[in-house]
PDB file of C-alpha atoms in Angstrom:
ATOM      1  CA  UNK A   1      28.543-101.762  16.450  1.00 56.00           C
ATOM      2  CA  UNK A   2      26.104 -99.706  18.540  1.00 66.00           C
ATOM      3  CA  UNK A   3      28.884 -98.633  20.900  1.00 65.00           C
ATOM      4  CA  UNK A   4      30.947 -97.383  17.978  1.00 70.00           C
ATOM      5  CA  UNK A   5      28.046 -95.122  16.916  1.00 71.00           C
ATOM      6  CA  UNK A   6      27.778 -93.656  20.421  1.00 69.00           C
ATOM      7  CA  UNK A   7      31.535 -93.112  20.560  1.00 69.00           C
ATOM      8  CA  UNK A   8      31.481 -91.335  17.181  1.00 73.00           C
ATOM      9  CA  UNK A   9      28.639 -89.050  18.358  1.00 69.00           C
ATOM     10  CA  UNK A  10      30.552 -88.220  21.570  1.00 66.00           C
ATOM     11  CA  UNK A  11      33.681 -87.351  19.570  1.00 70.00           C
ATOM     12  CA  UNK A  12      31.709 -85.119  17.197  1.00 73.00           C
ATOM     13  CA  UNK A  13      29.689 -83.130  19.802  1.00 72.00           C
ATOM     14  CA  UNK A  14      30.870 -83.421  23.408  1.00 71.00           C
ATOM     15  CA  UNK A  15      28.828 -80.544  24.909  1.00 74.00           C
ATOM     16  CA  UNK A  16      25.543 -82.472  25.603  1.00 72.00           C
ATOM     17  CA  UNK A  17      27.455 -85.337  27.217  1.00 70.00           C
ATOM     18  CA  UNK A  18      29.450 -82.983  29.446  1.00 76.00           C
ATOM     19  CA  UNK A  19      26.286 -81.125  30.503  1.00 78.00           C
ATOM     20  CA  UNK A  20      24.501 -84.440  31.168  1.00 75.00           C
ATOM     21  CA  UNK A  21      27.444 -85.634  33.287  1.00 75.00           C
ATOM     22  CA  UNK A  22      27.431 -82.406  35.309  1.00 82.00           C
ATOM     23  CA  UNK A  23      23.654 -82.665  35.891  1.00 79.00           C
ATOM     24  CA  UNK A  24      23.977 -86.288  37.008  1.00 80.00           C
ATOM     25  CA  UNK A  25      26.795 -85.343  39.387  1.00 81.00           C
ATOM     26  CA  UNK A  26      24.707 -82.502  40.888  1.00 77.00           C
ATOM     27  CA  UNK A  27      21.771 -84.866  41.405  1.00 75.00           C
ATOM     28  CA  UNK A  28      24.050 -87.438  43.055  1.00 73.00           C
ATOM     29  CA  UNK A  29      25.563 -84.777  45.356  1.00 75.00           C
ATOM     30  CA  UNK A  30      22.067 -83.525  46.223  1.00 72.00           C
ATOM     31  CA  UNK A  31      20.959 -87.043  47.161  1.00 72.00           C
ATOM     32  CA  UNK A  32      24.046 -87.550  49.327  1.00 71.00           C
ATOM     33  CA  UNK A  33      23.477 -84.179  51.055  1.00 71.00           C
ATOM     34  CA  UNK A  34      19.816 -85.088  51.638  1.00 72.00           C
ATOM     35  CA  UNK A  35      20.792 -88.377  53.264  1.00 76.00           C
ATOM     36  CA  UNK A  36      23.427 -86.718  55.466  1.00 75.00           C
ATOM     37  CA  UNK A  37      21.239 -83.861  56.756  1.00 73.00           C
ATOM     38  CA  UNK A  38      20.653 -83.959  60.501  1.00 73.00           C
ATOM     39  CA  UNK A  39      17.372 -85.465  61.619  1.00 70.00           C
ATOM     40  CA  UNK A  40      15.382 -83.123  63.812  1.00 67.00           C
ATOM     41  CA  UNK A  41      13.895 -85.046  66.697  1.00 69.00           C
ATOM     42  CA  UNK A  42      10.510 -83.916  67.944  1.00 71.00           C
ATOM     43  CA  UNK A  43      10.813 -82.026  71.191  1.00 75.00           C
ATOM     44  CA  UNK A  44       9.559 -83.686  74.333  1.00 80.00           C
ATOM     45  CA  UNK A  45       6.223 -82.359  75.607  1.00 85.00           C
ATOM     46  CA  UNK A  46       6.410 -79.884  78.473  1.00 90.00           C
ATOM     47  CA  UNK A  47       3.205 -81.195  80.062  1.00 94.00           C
ATOM     48  CA  UNK A  48       1.034 -84.291  80.177  1.00 96.00           C
ATOM     49  CA  UNK A  49      -2.621 -85.038  80.836  1.00 96.00           C
ATOM     50  CA  UNK A  50      -3.545 -86.203  84.323  1.00 97.00           C
ATOM     51  CA  UNK A  51      -6.754 -87.791  85.582  1.00 96.00           C
ATOM     52  CA  UNK A  52      -8.094 -87.411  89.120  1.00 96.00           C
ATOM     53  CA  UNK A  53      -9.386 -90.801  90.262  1.00 94.00           C
ATOM     54  CA  UNK A  54     -11.550 -89.108  92.919  1.00 93.00           C
ATOM     55  CA  UNK A  55     -13.623 -86.912  90.591  1.00 92.00           C
ATOM     56  CA  UNK A  56     -12.742 -87.919  87.005  1.00 92.00           C
ATOM     57  CA  UNK A  57     -11.415 -84.473  86.047  1.00 94.00           C
ATOM     58  CA  UNK A  58      -8.675 -84.120  83.422  1.00 95.00           C
ATOM     59  CA  UNK A  59      -5.887 -81.598  84.080  1.00 95.00           C
ATOM     60  CA  UNK A  60      -2.411 -80.933  82.775  1.00 95.00           C
ATOM     61  CA  UNK A  61       0.738 -81.065  84.859  1.00 95.00           C
ATOM     62  CA  UNK A  62       4.421 -80.540  84.026  1.00 95.00           C
ATOM     63  CA  UNK A  63       6.089 -83.440  82.239  1.00 93.00           C
ATOM     64  CA  UNK A  64       8.464 -83.723  85.194  1.00 93.00           C
ATOM     65  CA  UNK A  65       5.590 -84.649  87.571  1.00 94.00           C
ATOM     66  CA  UNK A  66       5.756 -88.243  88.808  1.00 95.00           C
ATOM     67  CA  UNK A  67       2.313 -89.738  89.491  1.00 96.00           C
ATOM     68  CA  UNK A  68       0.461 -90.311  91.681  1.00 96.00           C
ATOM     69  CA  UNK A  69       0.158 -86.667  92.772  1.00 95.00           C
ATOM     70  CA  UNK A  70      -2.108 -85.022  95.311  1.00 94.00           C
ATOM     71  CA  UNK A  71      -5.542 -84.587  93.736  1.00 91.00           C
ATOM     72  CA  UNK A  72      -8.400 -82.222  94.550  1.00 87.00           C
ATOM     73  CA  UNK A  73      -9.149 -84.058  97.802  1.00 88.00           C
ATOM     74  CA  UNK A  74      -5.534 -83.884  99.039  1.00 91.00           C
ATOM     75  CA  UNK A  75      -4.887 -87.590  98.485  1.00 93.00           C
ATOM     76  CA  UNK A  76      -2.640 -89.278  95.890  1.00 94.00           C
ATOM     77  CA  UNK A  77      -5.400 -89.624  93.262  1.00 95.00           C
ATOM     78  CA  UNK A  78      -3.904 -87.709  90.314  1.00 96.00           C
ATOM     79  CA  UNK A  79      -2.473 -90.179  87.765  1.00 97.00           C
ATOM     80  CA  UNK A  80      -1.148 -89.789  84.232  1.00 97.00           C
ATOM     81  CA  UNK A  81      -3.800 -90.102  81.504  1.00 97.00           C
ATOM     82  CA  UNK A  82      -2.921 -91.276  78.006  1.00 96.00           C
ATOM     83  CA  UNK A  83      -5.373 -89.641  75.599  1.00 95.00           C
ATOM     84  CA  UNK A  84      -6.218 -90.947  72.120  1.00 95.00           C
ATOM     85  CA  UNK A  85      -8.423 -89.994  69.187  1.00 94.00           C
ATOM     86  CA  UNK A  86      -9.705 -91.558  66.003  1.00 93.00           C
ATOM     87  CA  UNK A  87     -10.309 -88.131  64.410  1.00 91.00           C
ATOM     88  CA  UNK A  88      -8.890 -84.918  65.905  1.00 91.00           C
ATOM     89  CA  UNK A  89      -7.520 -84.261  69.372  1.00 91.00           C
ATOM     90  CA  UNK A  90     -10.543 -82.055  70.017  1.00 91.00           C
ATOM     91  CA  UNK A  91     -12.415 -85.369  70.297  1.00 91.00           C
ATOM     92  CA  UNK A  92      -9.947 -87.228  72.558  1.00 93.00           C
ATOM     93  CA  UNK A  93     -10.695 -89.910  75.121  1.00 93.00           C
ATOM     94  CA  UNK A  94      -8.709 -91.502  77.938  1.00 95.00           C
ATOM     95  CA  UNK A  95      -7.114 -94.722  76.664  1.00 94.00           C
ATOM     96  CA  UNK A  96      -5.428 -95.804  79.878  1.00 96.00           C
ATOM     97  CA  UNK A  97      -4.012 -94.481  83.158  1.00 96.00           C
ATOM     98  CA  UNK A  98      -0.508 -94.808  84.602  1.00 97.00           C
ATOM     99  CA  UNK A  99       1.162 -94.323  87.986  1.00 97.00           C
ATOM    100  CA  UNK A 100       4.223 -95.561  89.864  1.00 97.00           C
ATOM    101  CA  UNK A 101       4.450 -97.707  92.972  1.00 96.00           C
ATOM    102  CA  UNK A 102       6.014 -95.900  95.961  1.00 96.00           C
ATOM    103  CA  UNK A 103       9.366 -97.648  95.344  1.00 96.00           C
ATOM    104  CA  UNK A 104       9.311 -96.840  91.630  1.00 95.00           C
ATOM    105  CA  UNK A 105       8.377 -93.209  92.332  1.00 95.00           C
ATOM    106  CA  UNK A 106      11.357 -92.845  94.691  1.00 93.00           C
ATOM    107  CA  UNK A 107      13.658 -94.485  92.117  1.00 92.00           C
ATOM    108  CA  UNK A 108      12.336 -92.216  89.353  1.00 92.00           C
ATOM    109  CA  UNK A 109      13.015 -89.132  91.514  1.00 91.00           C
ATOM    110  CA  UNK A 110      16.546 -90.405  92.185  1.00 85.00           C
ATOM    111  CA  UNK A 111      17.190 -90.958  88.470  1.00 86.00           C
ATOM    112  CA  UNK A 112      15.758 -87.517  87.581  1.00 84.00           C
ATOM    113  CA  UNK A 113      18.103 -85.794  90.061  1.00 78.00           C
ATOM    114  CA  UNK A 114      21.549 -87.379  89.799  1.00 75.00           C
ATOM    115  CA  UNK A 115      24.185 -86.391  92.344  1.00 71.00           C
ATOM    116  CA  UNK A 116      26.251 -83.266  91.689  1.00 71.00           C
ATOM    117  CA  UNK A 117      29.213 -83.350  89.325  1.00 73.00           C
ATOM    118  CA  UNK A 118      31.477 -82.580  92.284  1.00 75.00           C
ATOM    119  CA  UNK A 119      31.016 -86.064  93.747  1.00 77.00           C
ATOM    120  CA  UNK A 120      34.022 -88.163  94.611  1.00 83.00           C
ATOM    121  CA  UNK A 121      35.085 -91.025  92.336  1.00 83.00           C
ATOM    122  CA  UNK A 122      33.701 -93.504  94.879  1.00 84.00           C
ATOM    123  CA  UNK A 123      30.321 -91.731  94.887  1.00 80.00           C
ATOM    124  CA  UNK A 124      30.294 -91.732  91.068  1.00 79.00           C
ATOM    125  CA  UNK A 125      31.047 -95.457  90.984  1.00 83.00           C
ATOM    126  CA  UNK A 126      28.285 -96.143  93.513  1.00 82.00           C
ATOM    127  CA  UNK A 127      25.795 -94.057  91.520  1.00 80.00           C
ATOM    128  CA  UNK A 128      26.683 -95.828  88.255  1.00 81.00           C
ATOM    129  CA  UNK A 129      26.419 -99.210  89.981  1.00 83.00           C
ATOM    130  CA  UNK A 130      22.945 -98.294  91.268  1.00 84.00           C
ATOM    131  CA  UNK A 131      21.595 -97.073  87.905  1.00 88.00           C
ATOM    132  CA  UNK A 132      20.443-100.463  86.637  1.00 88.00           C
ATOM    133  CA  UNK A 133      18.831-101.287  90.001  1.00 91.00           C
ATOM    134  CA  UNK A 134      16.857 -98.022  90.004  1.00 90.00           C
ATOM    135  CA  UNK A 135      15.858 -98.390  86.350  1.00 91.00           C
ATOM    136  CA  UNK A 136      14.590-101.899  87.121  1.00 92.00           C
ATOM    137  CA  UNK A 137      12.569-100.549  90.063  1.00 92.00           C
ATOM    138  CA  UNK A 138      10.960 -97.981  87.769  1.00 92.00           C
ATOM    139  CA  UNK A 139      10.215-100.540  85.049  1.00 92.00           C
ATOM    140  CA  UNK A 140       8.708-103.079  87.457  1.00 93.00           C
ATOM    141  CA  UNK A 141       6.825-100.440  89.450  1.00 95.00           C
ATOM    142  CA  UNK A 142       5.099 -98.732  86.524  1.00 96.00           C
ATOM    143  CA  UNK A 143       1.410 -99.572  86.847  1.00 96.00           C
ATOM    144  CA  UNK A 144      -1.387 -99.145  84.270  1.00 97.00           C
ATOM    145  CA  UNK A 145      -5.129 -99.623  84.231  1.00 96.00           C
ATOM    146  CA  UNK A 146      -8.182 -98.880  82.129  1.00 95.00           C
ATOM    147  CA  UNK A 147     -10.091 -95.667  82.929  1.00 94.00           C
ATOM    148  CA  UNK A 148     -13.287 -97.479  84.041  1.00 92.00           C
ATOM    149  CA  UNK A 149     -14.046 -96.805  87.695  1.00 90.00           C
ATOM    150  CA  UNK A 150     -12.645 -99.538  89.940  1.00 89.00           C
ATOM    151  CA  UNK A 151     -10.371-101.065  87.274  1.00 94.00           C
ATOM    152  CA  UNK A 152      -7.415-103.010  88.614  1.00 96.00           C
ATOM    153  CA  UNK A 153      -3.816-101.747  88.348  1.00 97.00           C
ATOM    154  CA  UNK A 154      -1.379-104.053  86.503  1.00 96.00           C
ATOM    155  CA  UNK A 155       2.398-103.890  86.079  1.00 96.00           C
ATOM    156  CA  UNK A 156       3.222-102.386  82.681  1.00 95.00           C
ATOM    157  CA  UNK A 157       5.835-105.080  82.103  1.00 93.00           C
ATOM    158  CA  UNK A 158       3.315-107.907  82.503  1.00 93.00           C
ATOM    159  CA  UNK A 159       1.089-109.385  79.773  1.00 94.00           C
ATOM    160  CA  UNK A 160      -2.103-107.633  80.924  1.00 94.00           C
ATOM    161  CA  UNK A 161      -0.338-104.312  81.492  1.00 93.00           C
ATOM    162  CA  UNK A 162       1.359-104.312  78.108  1.00 92.00           C
ATOM    163  CA  UNK A 163      -1.988-105.077  76.462  1.00 93.00           C
ATOM    164  CA  UNK A 164      -3.665-102.186  78.308  1.00 93.00           C
ATOM    165  CA  UNK A 165      -0.897 -99.762  77.315  1.00 92.00           C
ATOM    166  CA  UNK A 166      -1.549 -99.987  73.587  1.00 89.00           C
ATOM    167  CA  UNK A 167      -3.410 -97.511  71.428  1.00 86.00           C
ATOM    168  CA  UNK A 168      -7.087 -98.399  71.079  1.00 87.00           C
ATOM    169  CA  UNK A 169      -8.405 -99.584  67.712  1.00 88.00           C
ATOM    170  CA  UNK A 170     -10.411 -97.162  65.574  1.00 90.00           C
ATOM    171  CA  UNK A 171     -11.294 -99.867  63.075  1.00 88.00           C
ATOM    172  CA  UNK A 172     -10.064-103.355  62.317  1.00 84.00           C
ATOM    173  CA  UNK A 173      -7.055-101.888  60.480  1.00 88.00           C
ATOM    174  CA  UNK A 174      -6.248 -98.588  62.224  1.00 89.00           C
ATOM    175  CA  UNK A 175      -5.165 -97.498  65.692  1.00 90.00           C
ATOM    176  CA  UNK A 176      -6.065 -94.280  67.504  1.00 93.00           C
ATOM    177  CA  UNK A 177      -3.560 -91.419  67.489  1.00 93.00           C
ATOM    178  CA  UNK A 178      -2.111 -90.161  70.784  1.00 93.00           C
ATOM    179  CA  UNK A 179      -2.915 -86.598  71.879  1.00 93.00           C
ATOM    180  CA  UNK A 180      -0.650 -84.314  73.920  1.00 92.00           C
ATOM    181  CA  UNK A 181      -1.624 -81.064  75.691  1.00 92.00           C
TER     182      UNK A 181
END
């Protein structure tokens, strides 16, 4: 009975129902377009914070730098510093430090500079076969430690290293935010 009343109304005055249908179709198309829009990925930072183990100074270096680097004293004392804050990045602190073992550093350099595109098929096959080996060297040779003087270096992939490489707590329910230069 109720459907018959709606049908009679639609037959008498179709304009509001047509307009409502058009509006609903526009909303549906807008939602589909919103879902299909490309996602803009944040750009990678061009530099990172570095910490000199010899004097405790914080500097910035290009994001392509592979620590440890030569520090103020000419020795490999410049390591990557991960900075965090519980308020604003003007009040940031070092959360943990990171460097690569000599083998991992060499593997990282190799992966960052692949052979030229003009390589032979055999060279390309060799390079592709070596990729997983070099990636494993980098993963196993990434070392982290706390910023306290004399702290021990731990592999990032181990239980202690993965615990070190987490954002510090600000409170019992919130973590610190990372800061970039």
